[in-house]
mmCIF file with all atom_site columns, C-alpha atoms and ligand atoms in Angstrom:
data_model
loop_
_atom_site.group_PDB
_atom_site.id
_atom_site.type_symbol
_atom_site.label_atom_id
_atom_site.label_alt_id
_atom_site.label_comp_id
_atom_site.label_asym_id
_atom_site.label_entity_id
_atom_site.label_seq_id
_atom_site.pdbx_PDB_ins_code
_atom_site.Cartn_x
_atom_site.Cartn_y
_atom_site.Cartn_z
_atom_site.occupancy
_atom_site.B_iso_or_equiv
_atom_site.pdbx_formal_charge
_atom_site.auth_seq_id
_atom_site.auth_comp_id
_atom_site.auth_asym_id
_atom_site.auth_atom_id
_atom_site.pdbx_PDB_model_num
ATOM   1   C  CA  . UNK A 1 1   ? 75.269  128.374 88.802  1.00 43.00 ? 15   UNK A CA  1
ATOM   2   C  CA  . UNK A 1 2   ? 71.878  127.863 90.377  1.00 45.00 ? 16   UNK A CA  1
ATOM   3   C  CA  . UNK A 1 3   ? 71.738  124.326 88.867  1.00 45.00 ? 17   UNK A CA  1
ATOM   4   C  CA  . UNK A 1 4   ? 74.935  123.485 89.996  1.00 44.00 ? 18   UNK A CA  1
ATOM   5   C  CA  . UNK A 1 5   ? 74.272  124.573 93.470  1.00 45.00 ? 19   UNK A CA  1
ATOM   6   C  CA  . UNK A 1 6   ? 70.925  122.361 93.215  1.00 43.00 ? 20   UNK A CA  1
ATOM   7   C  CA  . UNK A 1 7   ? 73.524  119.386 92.641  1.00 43.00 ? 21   UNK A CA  1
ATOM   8   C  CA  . UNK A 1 8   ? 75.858  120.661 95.125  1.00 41.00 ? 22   UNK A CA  1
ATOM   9   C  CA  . UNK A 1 9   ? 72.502  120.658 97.972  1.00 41.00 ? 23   UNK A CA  1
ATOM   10  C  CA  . UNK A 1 10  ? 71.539  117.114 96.459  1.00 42.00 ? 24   UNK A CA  1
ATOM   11  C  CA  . UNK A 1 11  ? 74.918  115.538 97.117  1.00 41.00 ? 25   UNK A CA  1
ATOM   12  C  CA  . UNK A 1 12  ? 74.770  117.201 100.591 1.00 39.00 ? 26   UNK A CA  1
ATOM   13  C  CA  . UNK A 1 13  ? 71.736  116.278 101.191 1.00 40.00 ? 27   UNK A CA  1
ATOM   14  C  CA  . UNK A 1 14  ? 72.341  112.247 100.031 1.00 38.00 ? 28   UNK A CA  1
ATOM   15  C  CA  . UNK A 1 15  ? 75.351  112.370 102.593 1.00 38.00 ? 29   UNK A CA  1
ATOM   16  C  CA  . UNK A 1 16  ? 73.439  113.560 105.172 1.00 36.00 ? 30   UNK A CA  1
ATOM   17  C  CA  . UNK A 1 17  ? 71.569  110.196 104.785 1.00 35.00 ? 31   UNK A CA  1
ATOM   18  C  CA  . UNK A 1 18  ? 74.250  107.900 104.332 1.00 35.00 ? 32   UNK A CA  1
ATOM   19  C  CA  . UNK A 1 19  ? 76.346  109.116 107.205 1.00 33.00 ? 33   UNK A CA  1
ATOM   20  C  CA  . UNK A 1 20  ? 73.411  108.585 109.046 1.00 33.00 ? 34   UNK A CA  1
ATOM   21  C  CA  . UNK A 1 21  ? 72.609  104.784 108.185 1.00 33.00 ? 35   UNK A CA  1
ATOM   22  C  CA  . UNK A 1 22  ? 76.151  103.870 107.749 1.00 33.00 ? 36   UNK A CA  1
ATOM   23  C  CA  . UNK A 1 23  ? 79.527  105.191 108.629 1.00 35.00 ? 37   UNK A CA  1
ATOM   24  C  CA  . UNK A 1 24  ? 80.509  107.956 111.019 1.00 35.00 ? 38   UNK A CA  1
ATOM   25  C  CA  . UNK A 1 25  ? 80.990  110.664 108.668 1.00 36.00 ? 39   UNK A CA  1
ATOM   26  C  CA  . UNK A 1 26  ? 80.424  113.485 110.737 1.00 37.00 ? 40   UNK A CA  1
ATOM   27  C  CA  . UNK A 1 27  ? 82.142  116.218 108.833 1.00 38.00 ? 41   UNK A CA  1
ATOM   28  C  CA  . UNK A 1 28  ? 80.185  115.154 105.707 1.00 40.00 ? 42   UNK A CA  1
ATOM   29  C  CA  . UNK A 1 29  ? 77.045  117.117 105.233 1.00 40.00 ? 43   UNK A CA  1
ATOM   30  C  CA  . UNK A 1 30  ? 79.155  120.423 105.585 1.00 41.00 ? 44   UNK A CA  1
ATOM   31  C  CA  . UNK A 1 31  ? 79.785  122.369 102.705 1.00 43.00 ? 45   UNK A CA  1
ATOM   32  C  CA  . UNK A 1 32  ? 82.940  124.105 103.371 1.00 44.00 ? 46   UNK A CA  1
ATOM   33  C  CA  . UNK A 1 33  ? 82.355  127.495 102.562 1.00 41.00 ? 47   UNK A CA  1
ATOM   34  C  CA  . UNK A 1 34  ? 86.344  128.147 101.297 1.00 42.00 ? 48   UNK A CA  1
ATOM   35  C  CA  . UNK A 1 35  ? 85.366  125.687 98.390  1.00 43.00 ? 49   UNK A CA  1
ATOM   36  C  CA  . UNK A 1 36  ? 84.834  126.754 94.961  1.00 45.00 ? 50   UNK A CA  1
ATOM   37  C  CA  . UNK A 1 37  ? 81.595  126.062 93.426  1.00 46.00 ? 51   UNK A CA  1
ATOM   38  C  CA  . UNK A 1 38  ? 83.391  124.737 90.356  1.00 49.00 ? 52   UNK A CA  1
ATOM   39  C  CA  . UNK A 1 39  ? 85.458  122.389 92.313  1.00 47.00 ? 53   UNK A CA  1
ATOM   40  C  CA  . UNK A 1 40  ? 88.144  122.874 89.771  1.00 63.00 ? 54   UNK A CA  1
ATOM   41  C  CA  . UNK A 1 41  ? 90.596  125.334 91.986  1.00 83.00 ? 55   UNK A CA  1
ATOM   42  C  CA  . UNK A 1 42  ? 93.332  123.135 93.605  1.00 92.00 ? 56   UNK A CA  1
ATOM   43  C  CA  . UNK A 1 43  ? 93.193  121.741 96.670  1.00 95.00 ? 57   UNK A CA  1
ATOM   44  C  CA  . UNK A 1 44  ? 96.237  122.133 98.945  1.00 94.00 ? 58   UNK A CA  1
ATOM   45  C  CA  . UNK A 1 45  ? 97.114  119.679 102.146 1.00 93.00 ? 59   UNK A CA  1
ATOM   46  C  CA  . UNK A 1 46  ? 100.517 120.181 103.451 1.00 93.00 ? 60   UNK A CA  1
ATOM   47  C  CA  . UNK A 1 47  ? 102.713 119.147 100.558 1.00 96.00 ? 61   UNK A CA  1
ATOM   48  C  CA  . UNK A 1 48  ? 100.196 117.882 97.872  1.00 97.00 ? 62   UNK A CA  1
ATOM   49  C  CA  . UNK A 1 49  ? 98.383  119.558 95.594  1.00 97.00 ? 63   UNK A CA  1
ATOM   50  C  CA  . UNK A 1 50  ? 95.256  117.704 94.214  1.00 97.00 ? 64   UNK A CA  1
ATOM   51  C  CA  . UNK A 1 51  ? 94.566  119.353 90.883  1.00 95.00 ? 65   UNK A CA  1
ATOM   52  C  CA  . UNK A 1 52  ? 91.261  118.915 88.051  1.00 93.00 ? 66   UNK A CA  1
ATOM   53  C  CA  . UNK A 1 53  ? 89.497  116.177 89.681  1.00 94.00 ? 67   UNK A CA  1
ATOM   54  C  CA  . UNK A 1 54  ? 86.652  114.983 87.980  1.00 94.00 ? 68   UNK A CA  1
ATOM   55  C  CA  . UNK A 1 55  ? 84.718  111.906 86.955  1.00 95.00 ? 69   UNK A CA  1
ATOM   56  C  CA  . UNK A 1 56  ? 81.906  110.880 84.557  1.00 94.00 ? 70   UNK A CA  1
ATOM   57  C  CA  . UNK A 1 57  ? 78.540  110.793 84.021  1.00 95.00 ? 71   UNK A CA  1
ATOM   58  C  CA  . UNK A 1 58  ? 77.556  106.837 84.615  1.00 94.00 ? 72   UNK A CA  1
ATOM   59  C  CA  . UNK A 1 59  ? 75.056  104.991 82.975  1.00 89.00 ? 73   UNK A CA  1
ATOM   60  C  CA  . UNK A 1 60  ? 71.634  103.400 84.125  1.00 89.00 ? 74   UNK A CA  1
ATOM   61  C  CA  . UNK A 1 61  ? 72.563  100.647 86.050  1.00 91.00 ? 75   UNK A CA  1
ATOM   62  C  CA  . UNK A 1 62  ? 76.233  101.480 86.377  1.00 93.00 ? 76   UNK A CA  1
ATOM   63  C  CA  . UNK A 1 63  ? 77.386  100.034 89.980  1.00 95.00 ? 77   UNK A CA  1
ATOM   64  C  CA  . UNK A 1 64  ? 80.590  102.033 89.518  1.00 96.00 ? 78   UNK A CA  1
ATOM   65  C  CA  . UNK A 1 65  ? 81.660  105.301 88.749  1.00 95.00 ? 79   UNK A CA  1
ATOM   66  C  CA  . UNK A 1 66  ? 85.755  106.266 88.292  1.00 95.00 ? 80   UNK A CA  1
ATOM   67  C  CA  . UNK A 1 67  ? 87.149  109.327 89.705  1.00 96.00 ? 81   UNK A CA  1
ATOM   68  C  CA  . UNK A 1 68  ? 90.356  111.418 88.199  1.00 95.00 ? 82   UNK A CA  1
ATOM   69  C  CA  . UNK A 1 69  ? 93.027  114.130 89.072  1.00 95.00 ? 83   UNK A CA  1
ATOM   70  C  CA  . UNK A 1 70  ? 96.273  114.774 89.870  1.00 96.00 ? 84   UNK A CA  1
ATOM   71  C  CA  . UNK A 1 71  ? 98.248  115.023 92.445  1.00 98.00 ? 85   UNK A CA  1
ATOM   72  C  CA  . UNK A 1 72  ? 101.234 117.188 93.313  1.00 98.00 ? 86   UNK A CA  1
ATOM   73  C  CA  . UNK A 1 73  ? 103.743 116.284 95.866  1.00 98.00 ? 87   UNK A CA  1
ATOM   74  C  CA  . UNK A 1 74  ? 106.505 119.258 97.026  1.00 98.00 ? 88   UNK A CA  1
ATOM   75  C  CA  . UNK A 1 75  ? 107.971 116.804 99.747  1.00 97.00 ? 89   UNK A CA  1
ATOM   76  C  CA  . UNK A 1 76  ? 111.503 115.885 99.975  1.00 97.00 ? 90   UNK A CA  1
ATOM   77  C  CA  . UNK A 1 77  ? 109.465 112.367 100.571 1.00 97.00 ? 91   UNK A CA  1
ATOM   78  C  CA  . UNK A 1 78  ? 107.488 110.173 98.885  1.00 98.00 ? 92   UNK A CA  1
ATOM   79  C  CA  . UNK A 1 79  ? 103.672 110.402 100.031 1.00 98.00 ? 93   UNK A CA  1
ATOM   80  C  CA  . UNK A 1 80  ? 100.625 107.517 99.560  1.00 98.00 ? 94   UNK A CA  1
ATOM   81  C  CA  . UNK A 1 81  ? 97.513  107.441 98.521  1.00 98.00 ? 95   UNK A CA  1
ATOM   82  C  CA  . UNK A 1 82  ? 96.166  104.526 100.034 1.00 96.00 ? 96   UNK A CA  1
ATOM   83  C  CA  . UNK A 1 83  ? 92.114  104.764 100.159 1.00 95.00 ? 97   UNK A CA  1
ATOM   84  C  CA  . UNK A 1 84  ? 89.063  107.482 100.428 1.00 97.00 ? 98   UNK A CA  1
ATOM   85  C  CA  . UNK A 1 85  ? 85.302  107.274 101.107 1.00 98.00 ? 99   UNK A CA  1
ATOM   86  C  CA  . UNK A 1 86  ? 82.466  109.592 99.721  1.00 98.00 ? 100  UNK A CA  1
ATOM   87  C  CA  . UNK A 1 87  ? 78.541  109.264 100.687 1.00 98.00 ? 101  UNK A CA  1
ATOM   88  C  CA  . UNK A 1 88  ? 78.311  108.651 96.855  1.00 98.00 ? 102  UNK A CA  1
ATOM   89  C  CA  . UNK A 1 89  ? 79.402  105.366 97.304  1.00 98.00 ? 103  UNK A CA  1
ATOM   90  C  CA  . UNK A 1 90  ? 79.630  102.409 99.370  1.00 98.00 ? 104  UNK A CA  1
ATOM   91  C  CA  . UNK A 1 91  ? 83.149  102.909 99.036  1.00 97.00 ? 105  UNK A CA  1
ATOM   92  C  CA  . UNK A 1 92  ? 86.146  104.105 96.816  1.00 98.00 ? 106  UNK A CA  1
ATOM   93  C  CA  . UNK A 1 93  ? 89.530  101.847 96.168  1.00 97.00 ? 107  UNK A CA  1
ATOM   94  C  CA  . UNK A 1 94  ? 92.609  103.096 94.514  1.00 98.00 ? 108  UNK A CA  1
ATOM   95  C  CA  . UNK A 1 95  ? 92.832  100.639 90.900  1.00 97.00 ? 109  UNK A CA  1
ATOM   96  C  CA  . UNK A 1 96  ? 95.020  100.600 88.563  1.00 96.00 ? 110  UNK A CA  1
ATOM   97  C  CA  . UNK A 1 97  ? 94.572  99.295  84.471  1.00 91.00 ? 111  UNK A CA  1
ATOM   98  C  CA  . UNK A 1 98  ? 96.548  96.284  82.860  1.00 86.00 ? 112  UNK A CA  1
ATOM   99  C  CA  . UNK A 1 99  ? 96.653  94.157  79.789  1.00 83.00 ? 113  UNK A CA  1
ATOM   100 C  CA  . UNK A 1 100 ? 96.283  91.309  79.685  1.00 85.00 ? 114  UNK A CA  1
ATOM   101 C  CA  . UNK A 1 101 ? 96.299  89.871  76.040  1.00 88.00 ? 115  UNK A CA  1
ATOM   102 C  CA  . UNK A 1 102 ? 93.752  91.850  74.350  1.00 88.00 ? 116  UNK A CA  1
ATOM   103 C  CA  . UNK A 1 103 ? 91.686  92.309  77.407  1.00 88.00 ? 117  UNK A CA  1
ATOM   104 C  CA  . UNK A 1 104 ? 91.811  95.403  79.477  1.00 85.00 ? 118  UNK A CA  1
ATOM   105 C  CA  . UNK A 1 105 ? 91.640  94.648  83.291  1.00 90.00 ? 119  UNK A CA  1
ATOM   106 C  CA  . UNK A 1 106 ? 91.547  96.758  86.393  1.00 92.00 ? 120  UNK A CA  1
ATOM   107 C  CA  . UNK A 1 107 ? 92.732  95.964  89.512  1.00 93.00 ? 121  UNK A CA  1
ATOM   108 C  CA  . UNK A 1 108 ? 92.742  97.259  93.486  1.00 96.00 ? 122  UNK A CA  1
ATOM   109 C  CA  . UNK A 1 109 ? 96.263  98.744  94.574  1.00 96.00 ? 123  UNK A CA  1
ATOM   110 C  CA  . UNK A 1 110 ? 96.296  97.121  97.781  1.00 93.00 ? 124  UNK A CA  1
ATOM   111 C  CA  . UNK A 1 111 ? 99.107  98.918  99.045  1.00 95.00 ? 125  UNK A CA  1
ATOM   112 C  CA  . UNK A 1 112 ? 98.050  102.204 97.711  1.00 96.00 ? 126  UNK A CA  1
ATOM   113 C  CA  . UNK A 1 113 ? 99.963  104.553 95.306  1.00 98.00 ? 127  UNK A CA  1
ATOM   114 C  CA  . UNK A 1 114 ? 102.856 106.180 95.557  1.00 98.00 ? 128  UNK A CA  1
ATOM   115 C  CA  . UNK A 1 115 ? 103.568 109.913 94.995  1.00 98.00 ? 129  UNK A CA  1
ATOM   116 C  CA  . UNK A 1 116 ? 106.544 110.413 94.613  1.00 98.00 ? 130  UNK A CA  1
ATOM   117 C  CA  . UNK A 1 117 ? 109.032 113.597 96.074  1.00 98.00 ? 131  UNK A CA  1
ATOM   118 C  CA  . UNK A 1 118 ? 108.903 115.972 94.162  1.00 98.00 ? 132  UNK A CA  1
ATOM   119 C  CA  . UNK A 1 119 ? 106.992 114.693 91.585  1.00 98.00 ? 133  UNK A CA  1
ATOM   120 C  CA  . UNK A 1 120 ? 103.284 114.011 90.560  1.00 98.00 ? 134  UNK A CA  1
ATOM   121 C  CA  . UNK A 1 121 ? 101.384 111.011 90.432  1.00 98.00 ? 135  UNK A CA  1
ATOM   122 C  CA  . UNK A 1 122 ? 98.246  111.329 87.470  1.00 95.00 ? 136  UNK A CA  1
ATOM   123 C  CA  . UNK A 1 123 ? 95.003  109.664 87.629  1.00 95.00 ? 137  UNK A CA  1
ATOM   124 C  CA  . UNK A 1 124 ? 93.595  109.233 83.863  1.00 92.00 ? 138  UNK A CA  1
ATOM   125 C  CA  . UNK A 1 125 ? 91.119  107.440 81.924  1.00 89.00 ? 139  UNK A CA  1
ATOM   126 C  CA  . UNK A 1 126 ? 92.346  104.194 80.760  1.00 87.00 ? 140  UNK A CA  1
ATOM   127 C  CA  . UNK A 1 127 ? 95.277  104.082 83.573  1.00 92.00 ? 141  UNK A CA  1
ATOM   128 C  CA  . UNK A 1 128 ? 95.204  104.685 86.968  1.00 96.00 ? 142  UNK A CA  1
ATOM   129 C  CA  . UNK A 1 129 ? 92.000  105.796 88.707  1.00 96.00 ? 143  UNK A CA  1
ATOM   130 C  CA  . UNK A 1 130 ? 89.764  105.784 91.773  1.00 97.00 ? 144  UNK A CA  1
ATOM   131 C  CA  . UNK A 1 131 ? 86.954  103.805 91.823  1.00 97.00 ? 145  UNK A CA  1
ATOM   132 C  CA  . UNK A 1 132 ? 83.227  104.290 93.212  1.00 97.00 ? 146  UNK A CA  1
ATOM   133 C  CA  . UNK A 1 133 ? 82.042  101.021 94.356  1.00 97.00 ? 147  UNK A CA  1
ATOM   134 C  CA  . UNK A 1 134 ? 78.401  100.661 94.084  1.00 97.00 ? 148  UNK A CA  1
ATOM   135 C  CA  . UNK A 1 135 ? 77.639  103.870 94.054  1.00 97.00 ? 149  UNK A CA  1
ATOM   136 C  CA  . UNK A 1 136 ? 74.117  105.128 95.772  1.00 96.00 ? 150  UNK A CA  1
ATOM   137 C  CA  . UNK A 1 137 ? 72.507  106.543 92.434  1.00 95.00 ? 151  UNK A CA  1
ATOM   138 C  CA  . UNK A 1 138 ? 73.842  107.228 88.984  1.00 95.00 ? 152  UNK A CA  1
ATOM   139 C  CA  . UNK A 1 139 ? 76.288  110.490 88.545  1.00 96.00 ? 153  UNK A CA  1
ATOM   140 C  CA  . UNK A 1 140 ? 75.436  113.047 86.476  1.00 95.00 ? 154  UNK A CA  1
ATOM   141 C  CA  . UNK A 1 141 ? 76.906  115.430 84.488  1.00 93.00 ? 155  UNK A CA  1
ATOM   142 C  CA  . UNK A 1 142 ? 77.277  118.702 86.471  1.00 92.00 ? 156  UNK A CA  1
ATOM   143 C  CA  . UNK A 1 143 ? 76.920  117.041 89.736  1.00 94.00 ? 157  UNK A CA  1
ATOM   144 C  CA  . UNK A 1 144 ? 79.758  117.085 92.539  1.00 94.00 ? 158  UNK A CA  1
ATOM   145 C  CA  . UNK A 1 145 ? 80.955  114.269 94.123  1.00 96.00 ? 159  UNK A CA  1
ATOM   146 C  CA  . UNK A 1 146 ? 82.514  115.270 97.582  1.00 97.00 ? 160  UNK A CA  1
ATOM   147 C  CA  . UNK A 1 147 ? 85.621  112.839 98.222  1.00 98.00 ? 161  UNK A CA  1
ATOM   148 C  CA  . UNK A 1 148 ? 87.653  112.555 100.935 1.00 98.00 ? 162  UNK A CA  1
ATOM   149 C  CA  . UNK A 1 149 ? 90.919  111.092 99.831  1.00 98.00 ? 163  UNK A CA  1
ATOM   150 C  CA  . UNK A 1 150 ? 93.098  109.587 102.762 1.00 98.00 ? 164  UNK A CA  1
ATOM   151 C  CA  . UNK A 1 151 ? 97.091  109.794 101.873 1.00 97.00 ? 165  UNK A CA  1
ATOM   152 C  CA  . UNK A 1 152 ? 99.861  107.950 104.192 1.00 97.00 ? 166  UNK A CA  1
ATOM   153 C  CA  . UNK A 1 153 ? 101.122 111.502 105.623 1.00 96.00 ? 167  UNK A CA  1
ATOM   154 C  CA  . UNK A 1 154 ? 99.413  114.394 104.716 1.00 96.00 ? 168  UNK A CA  1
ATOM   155 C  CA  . UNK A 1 155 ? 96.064  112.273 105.686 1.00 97.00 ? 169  UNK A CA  1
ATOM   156 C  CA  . UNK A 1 156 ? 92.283  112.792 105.080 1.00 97.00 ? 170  UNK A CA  1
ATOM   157 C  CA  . UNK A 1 157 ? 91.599  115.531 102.136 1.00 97.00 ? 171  UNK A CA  1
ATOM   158 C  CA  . UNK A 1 158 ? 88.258  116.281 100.938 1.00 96.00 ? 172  UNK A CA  1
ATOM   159 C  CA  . UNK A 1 159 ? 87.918  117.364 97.423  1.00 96.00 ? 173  UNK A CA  1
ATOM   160 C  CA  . UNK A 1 160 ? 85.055  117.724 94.837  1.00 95.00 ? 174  UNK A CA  1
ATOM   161 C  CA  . UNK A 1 161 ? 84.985  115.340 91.959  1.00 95.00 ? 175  UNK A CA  1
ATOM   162 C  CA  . UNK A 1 162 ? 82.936  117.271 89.517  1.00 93.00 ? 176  UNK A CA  1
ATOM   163 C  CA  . UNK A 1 163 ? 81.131  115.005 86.945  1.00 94.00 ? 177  UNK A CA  1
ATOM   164 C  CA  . UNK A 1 164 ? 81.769  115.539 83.359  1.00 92.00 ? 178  UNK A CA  1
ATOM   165 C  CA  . UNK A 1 165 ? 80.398  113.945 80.170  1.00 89.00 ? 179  UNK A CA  1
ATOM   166 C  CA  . UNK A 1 166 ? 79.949  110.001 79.927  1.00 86.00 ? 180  UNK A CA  1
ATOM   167 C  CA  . UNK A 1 167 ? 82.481  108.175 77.969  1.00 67.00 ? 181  UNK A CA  1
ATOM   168 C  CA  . UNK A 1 168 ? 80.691  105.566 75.429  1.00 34.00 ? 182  UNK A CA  1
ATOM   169 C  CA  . UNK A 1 169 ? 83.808  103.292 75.833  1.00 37.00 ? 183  UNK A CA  1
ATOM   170 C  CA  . UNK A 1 170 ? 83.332  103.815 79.661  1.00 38.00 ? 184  UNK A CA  1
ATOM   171 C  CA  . UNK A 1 171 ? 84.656  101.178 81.875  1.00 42.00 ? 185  UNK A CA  1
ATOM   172 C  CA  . UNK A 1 172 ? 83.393  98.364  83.333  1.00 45.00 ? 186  UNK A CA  1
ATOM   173 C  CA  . UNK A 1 173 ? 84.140  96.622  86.643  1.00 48.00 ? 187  UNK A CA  1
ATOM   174 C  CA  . UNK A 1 174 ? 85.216  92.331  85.751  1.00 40.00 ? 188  UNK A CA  1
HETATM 175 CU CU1 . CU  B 2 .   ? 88.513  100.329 88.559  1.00 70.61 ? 1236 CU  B CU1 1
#
């Protein structure tokens, strides 16, 4: 655990910064002291239930990282995700895969995601993910990646992104 809290401290510590330069994040910086260290318990917020979210180690170089989990909706209505920020990253869209021909392509949901009521909405390597835009250094296994997700109702969530193993097939950004 004490290496994971050294990660936890770094993270912290690289928001502190961020927030400071850039954006007006003043919750960030906080570790909220309800959190588990693991960051895999799930996270309620109203109606949703964000569940396993994780990403993957990038590699040198990498301007992007891609963040996964899913979400849980108990509503009698629909919810959206429709954006998020971290201080790991300049900033984090909502993208989606597709095929075209041979080629694998991702693209920006503009208008967000839909989960729907009563139902679940899953964000998975090779579909539907989040993406770290230009992320401020390269994520590494056993770090945590504080995110705050914001959804159309139950609005801004933070949740822990904990960093798994790199994929060699990893994606790329067109
Ligand atoms: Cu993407």
């Amino acid at each position: 655990m004490k290496i994971l809290r050294t990660a936890l401290l770094a993270v912290f510590a690289t928001s502190l910064s961020f927030s400071a330069m850039a954006h007006d994040h003043s919750k960030m910086g906080q570790a909220d002291p309800s959190m588990s260290e693991e960051g895999m318990e799930p996270v309620k917020a109203g109606n949703l239930t964000l569940i396993n979210a994780f990403s993957r180690a990038t590699l040198p170089g990498a301007k992007v990282g891609g963040g996964y989990l899913k979400i849980d909706n108990a509503a009698s209505e629909p919810d959206r995700l429709i954006g998020g920020s971290t201080p790991a990253a300049e900033r984090v869209e909502v993208h989606e895969m597709t095929m075209n021909g041979n080629v694998m392509q991702m693209r920006q949901l503009e208008n967000g995601l839909e989960i729907p009521a009563g139902g679940s909405a899953e964000l998975a390597p090779g579909g539907l993910h989040l993406m770290f835009i230009n992320i401020v250094k390269p994520l590494k296994e056993g770090d945590m990646i504080p995110v705050t997700l914001e959804f159309a109702k139950a609005g801004k969530v933070e949740v822990q992104f904990m960093v798994g193993a790199a994929n060699a097939a990893g994606m790329e950004h067109n």
